Tab-separated table of C-alpha atoms in Angstrom:
chain	number	residue	atom	x	y	z
A	1	LEU	CA	18.277	-3.320	16.355
A	2	LEU	CA	17.716	-0.168	14.310
A	3	HIS	CA	19.225	-1.847	11.236
A	4	ALA	CA	16.954	-4.894	11.678
A	5	GLU	CA	13.890	-2.654	11.932
A	6	LYS	CA	14.838	-0.793	8.733
A	7	VAL	CA	15.425	-4.069	6.885
A	8	ALA	CA	12.027	-5.385	8.041
A	9	GLU	CA	10.268	-2.151	7.030
A	10	ARG	CA	11.970	-2.111	3.629
A	11	ALA	CA	10.996	-5.761	3.030
A	12	ALA	CA	7.349	-5.080	3.882
A	13	ASN	CA	7.270	-2.049	1.570
A	14	HIS	CA	8.882	-3.961	-1.289
A	15	PHE	CA	6.489	-6.890	-0.840
A	16	LYS	CA	3.448	-4.593	-1.192
A	17	ASN	CA	4.716	-3.192	-4.513
A	18	GLN	CA	4.076	-5.653	-7.366
A	19	GLN	CA	6.181	-3.716	-9.905
A	20	ARG	CA	9.152	-3.747	-7.581
A	21	MET	CA	8.754	-7.448	-6.712
A	22	ASN	CA	8.522	-8.376	-10.406
A	23	HIS	CA	11.784	-6.524	-10.987
A	24	PHE	CA	13.539	-8.221	-8.069
A	25	ARG	CA	12.294	-11.690	-9.110
A	26	THR	CA	13.627	-11.319	-12.657
A	27	LEU	CA	16.964	-13.085	-13.035
A	28	GLY	CA	19.614	-10.675	-14.257
A	29	SER	CA	17.909	-7.595	-12.780
A	30	GLU	CA	20.312	-4.895	-11.691
A	31	ILE	CA	19.706	-3.794	-8.122
A	32	MET	CA	21.458	-2.324	-5.096
A	33	ALA	CA	22.242	-4.668	-2.199
A	34	LEU	CA	23.671	-4.187	1.271
A	35	TYR	CA	27.042	-5.717	2.085
A	36	SER	CA	29.488	-5.506	4.962
A	37	ASP	CA	32.371	-7.502	6.349
A	38	ASP	CA	34.990	-7.160	9.085
A	39	GLU	CA	36.912	-4.542	7.135
A	40	ASN	CA	34.082	-2.540	5.555
A	41	PRO	CA	31.017	-0.880	7.065
A	42	LEU	CA	27.517	-1.670	5.822
A	43	SER	CA	27.165	-0.117	2.357
A	44	TRP	CA	25.046	-0.308	-0.779
A	45	TYR	CA	26.643	-1.894	-3.857
A	46	LYS	CA	25.404	-2.616	-7.364
A	47	ALA	CA	24.413	-6.255	-7.806
A	48	VAL	CA	22.669	-8.609	-10.232
A	49	VAL	CA	19.984	-11.110	-9.192
A	50	ASP	CA	21.209	-14.666	-9.853
A	51	ARG	CA	18.582	-16.693	-8.021
A	52	VAL	CA	15.373	-16.220	-6.028
A	53	ILE	CA	14.844	-18.414	-2.958
A	54	THR	CA	11.222	-18.858	-1.904
A	55	ARG	CA	11.497	-21.929	0.359
A	56	ASP	CA	13.534	-22.610	3.459
A	57	GLU	CA	16.160	-25.103	2.361
A	58	ASP	CA	16.029	-27.051	5.657
A	59	SER	CA	12.292	-27.239	6.362
A	60	GLY	CA	10.900	-26.852	2.835
A	61	TYR	CA	8.359	-24.301	4.056
A	62	ASN	CA	7.629	-21.172	2.021
A	63	LEU	CA	9.446	-18.090	3.273
A	64	LYS	CA	7.420	-15.031	4.277
A	65	TYR	CA	9.633	-12.935	1.985
A	66	PRO	CA	11.940	-14.309	-0.722
A	67	LYS	CA	15.718	-14.198	-0.396
A	68	PHE	CA	18.037	-13.462	-3.293
A	69	VAL	CA	21.389	-14.797	-4.415
A	70	VAL	CA	23.152	-11.811	-5.942
A	71	THR	CA	26.521	-11.131	-7.511
A	72	PHE	CA	28.107	-7.805	-6.644
A	73	THR	CA	29.144	-6.502	-10.046
A	74	GLU	CA	32.080	-4.378	-8.868
A	75	TYR	CA	33.806	-7.247	-7.067
A	76	GLY	CA	32.361	-10.487	-8.422
A	77	ASN	CA	31.469	-12.046	-5.067
A	78	THR	CA	28.124	-13.773	-4.594
A	79	GLU	CA	25.990	-13.518	-1.433
A	80	THR	CA	22.486	-14.406	-0.273
A	81	VAL	CA	20.556	-11.333	0.869
A	82	ALA	CA	17.118	-10.744	2.357
A	83	LEU	CA	14.371	-8.782	0.595
A	84	GLY	CA	14.940	-5.868	2.986
A	85	GLU	CA	18.624	-5.780	2.065
A	86	ILE	CA	18.000	-4.936	-1.601
A	87	ASP	CA	16.609	-1.937	-3.417
A	88	ALA	CA	16.266	-0.542	-6.913
A	89	LEU	CA	19.057	1.354	-8.584
A	90	GLN	CA	19.112	5.062	-7.729
A	91	GLY	CA	16.157	6.911	-9.246
A	92	GLU	CA	14.572	3.857	-10.855
A	93	TRP	CA	11.233	4.157	-9.047
A	94	SER	CA	8.878	7.042	-9.642
A	95	ARG	CA	8.959	9.811	-7.047
A	96	ASP	CA	5.161	9.595	-7.014
A	97	ASP	CA	5.458	6.121	-5.478
A	98	PRO	CA	4.860	6.534	-1.716
A	99	ASN	CA	7.030	3.482	-0.966
A	100	ALA	CA	10.017	4.685	-2.976
A	101	SER	CA	11.421	6.978	-0.301
A	102	SER	CA	10.921	4.519	2.545
A	103	SER	CA	13.963	2.445	1.682
A	104	GLY	CA	16.224	4.317	4.069
A	105	ARG	CA	19.161	3.862	1.675
A	106	SER	CA	20.592	7.247	2.557
A	107	ASP	CA	21.342	5.938	6.058
A	108	TYR	CA	24.124	3.737	4.700
A	109	ASN	CA	27.350	4.448	2.876
A	110	ARG	CA	27.565	4.069	-0.855
A	111	GLY	CA	29.788	1.247	-1.965
A	112	GLY	CA	32.737	1.574	-4.253
A	113	GLY	CA	34.993	4.564	-3.997
A	114	GLY	CA	37.887	2.427	-5.141
A	115	ARG	CA	37.807	0.279	-2.010
A	116	ASP	CA	38.664	-3.374	-2.423
A	117	ARG	CA	36.462	-5.286	-0.037
A	118	GLY	CA	38.944	-8.121	0.083
A	119	ARG	CA	36.433	-10.473	-1.538
A	120	ARG	CA	37.488	-10.145	-5.160
A	121	SER	CA	37.106	-13.481	-6.896
A	122	SER	CA	39.260	-14.856	-9.670
A	123	ASN	CA	36.357	-14.495	-12.096
A	124	SER	CA	35.341	-10.980	-11.123
A	125	GLN	CA	34.703	-9.830	-14.666
A	126	SER	CA	31.197	-8.561	-15.217
A	127	TRP	CA	28.998	-11.075	-17.025
A	128	ARG	CA	26.575	-9.900	-19.670
A	129	GLY	CA	24.673	-12.571	-21.590
A	130	ASN	CA	22.209	-12.155	-24.395
A	131	ASN	CA	19.166	-13.945	-22.991
A	132	ASP	CA	17.660	-15.884	-20.078
A	133	ARG	CA	19.274	-19.130	-21.221
A	134	ASP	CA	22.728	-17.532	-21.137
A	135	LEU	CA	21.992	-16.265	-17.630
A	136	TYR	CA	20.781	-19.692	-16.523
A	137	ASP	CA	23.950	-21.307	-17.899
A	138	GLU	CA	26.154	-18.727	-16.175
A	139	VAL	CA	24.403	-19.217	-12.813
A	140	ARG	CA	24.802	-22.984	-13.069
A	141	ARG	CA	28.500	-22.564	-13.987
A	142	ARG	CA	29.074	-20.399	-10.909
A	143	GLU	CA	27.208	-22.884	-8.690
A	144	ARG	CA	29.416	-25.713	-9.989
A	145	GLU	CA	32.559	-23.642	-9.325
A	146	THR	CA	31.378	-22.912	-5.778
A	147	ALA	CA	30.573	-26.567	-5.114
A	148	THR	CA	33.957	-27.642	-6.493
A	149	ALA	CA	35.776	-25.033	-4.374
A	150	ASP	CA	33.845	-26.119	-1.256
A	151	LYS	CA	34.805	-29.777	-1.813
A	152	GLY	CA	38.471	-28.791	-1.991
A	153	ARG	CA	38.463	-27.235	1.489
């Protein structure tokens, strides 16, 4: 329950800050995102924004807060995360910003430390394109790979 409250508070604070939201909505933006699995506790990891989801895929209604498809740069896995589960890279926001310290990031472990989260993909190399079109093409390529892998199951 405490985690859910922190995520909700972080989402509300992000949503009020236009500079922050513009950053998060920009494809290719480097951010921090929360991740956990059965073997690893909830931790912050570096990620890149691949896609912004503003509508519920089932109902078609607009979401209160956007969701984000991100790729964790250290491991190459892609996940969908809520607005409250992302934050700026360390020190990116001005200390004068009253919302900057409300993220609660210090309450979670830092990712990395040489741990393999067991989710390393075969294409875990870090992608760095030259422009938005390159990023668009890379996102589409990854979506096709995911769809092809899902069909093979």
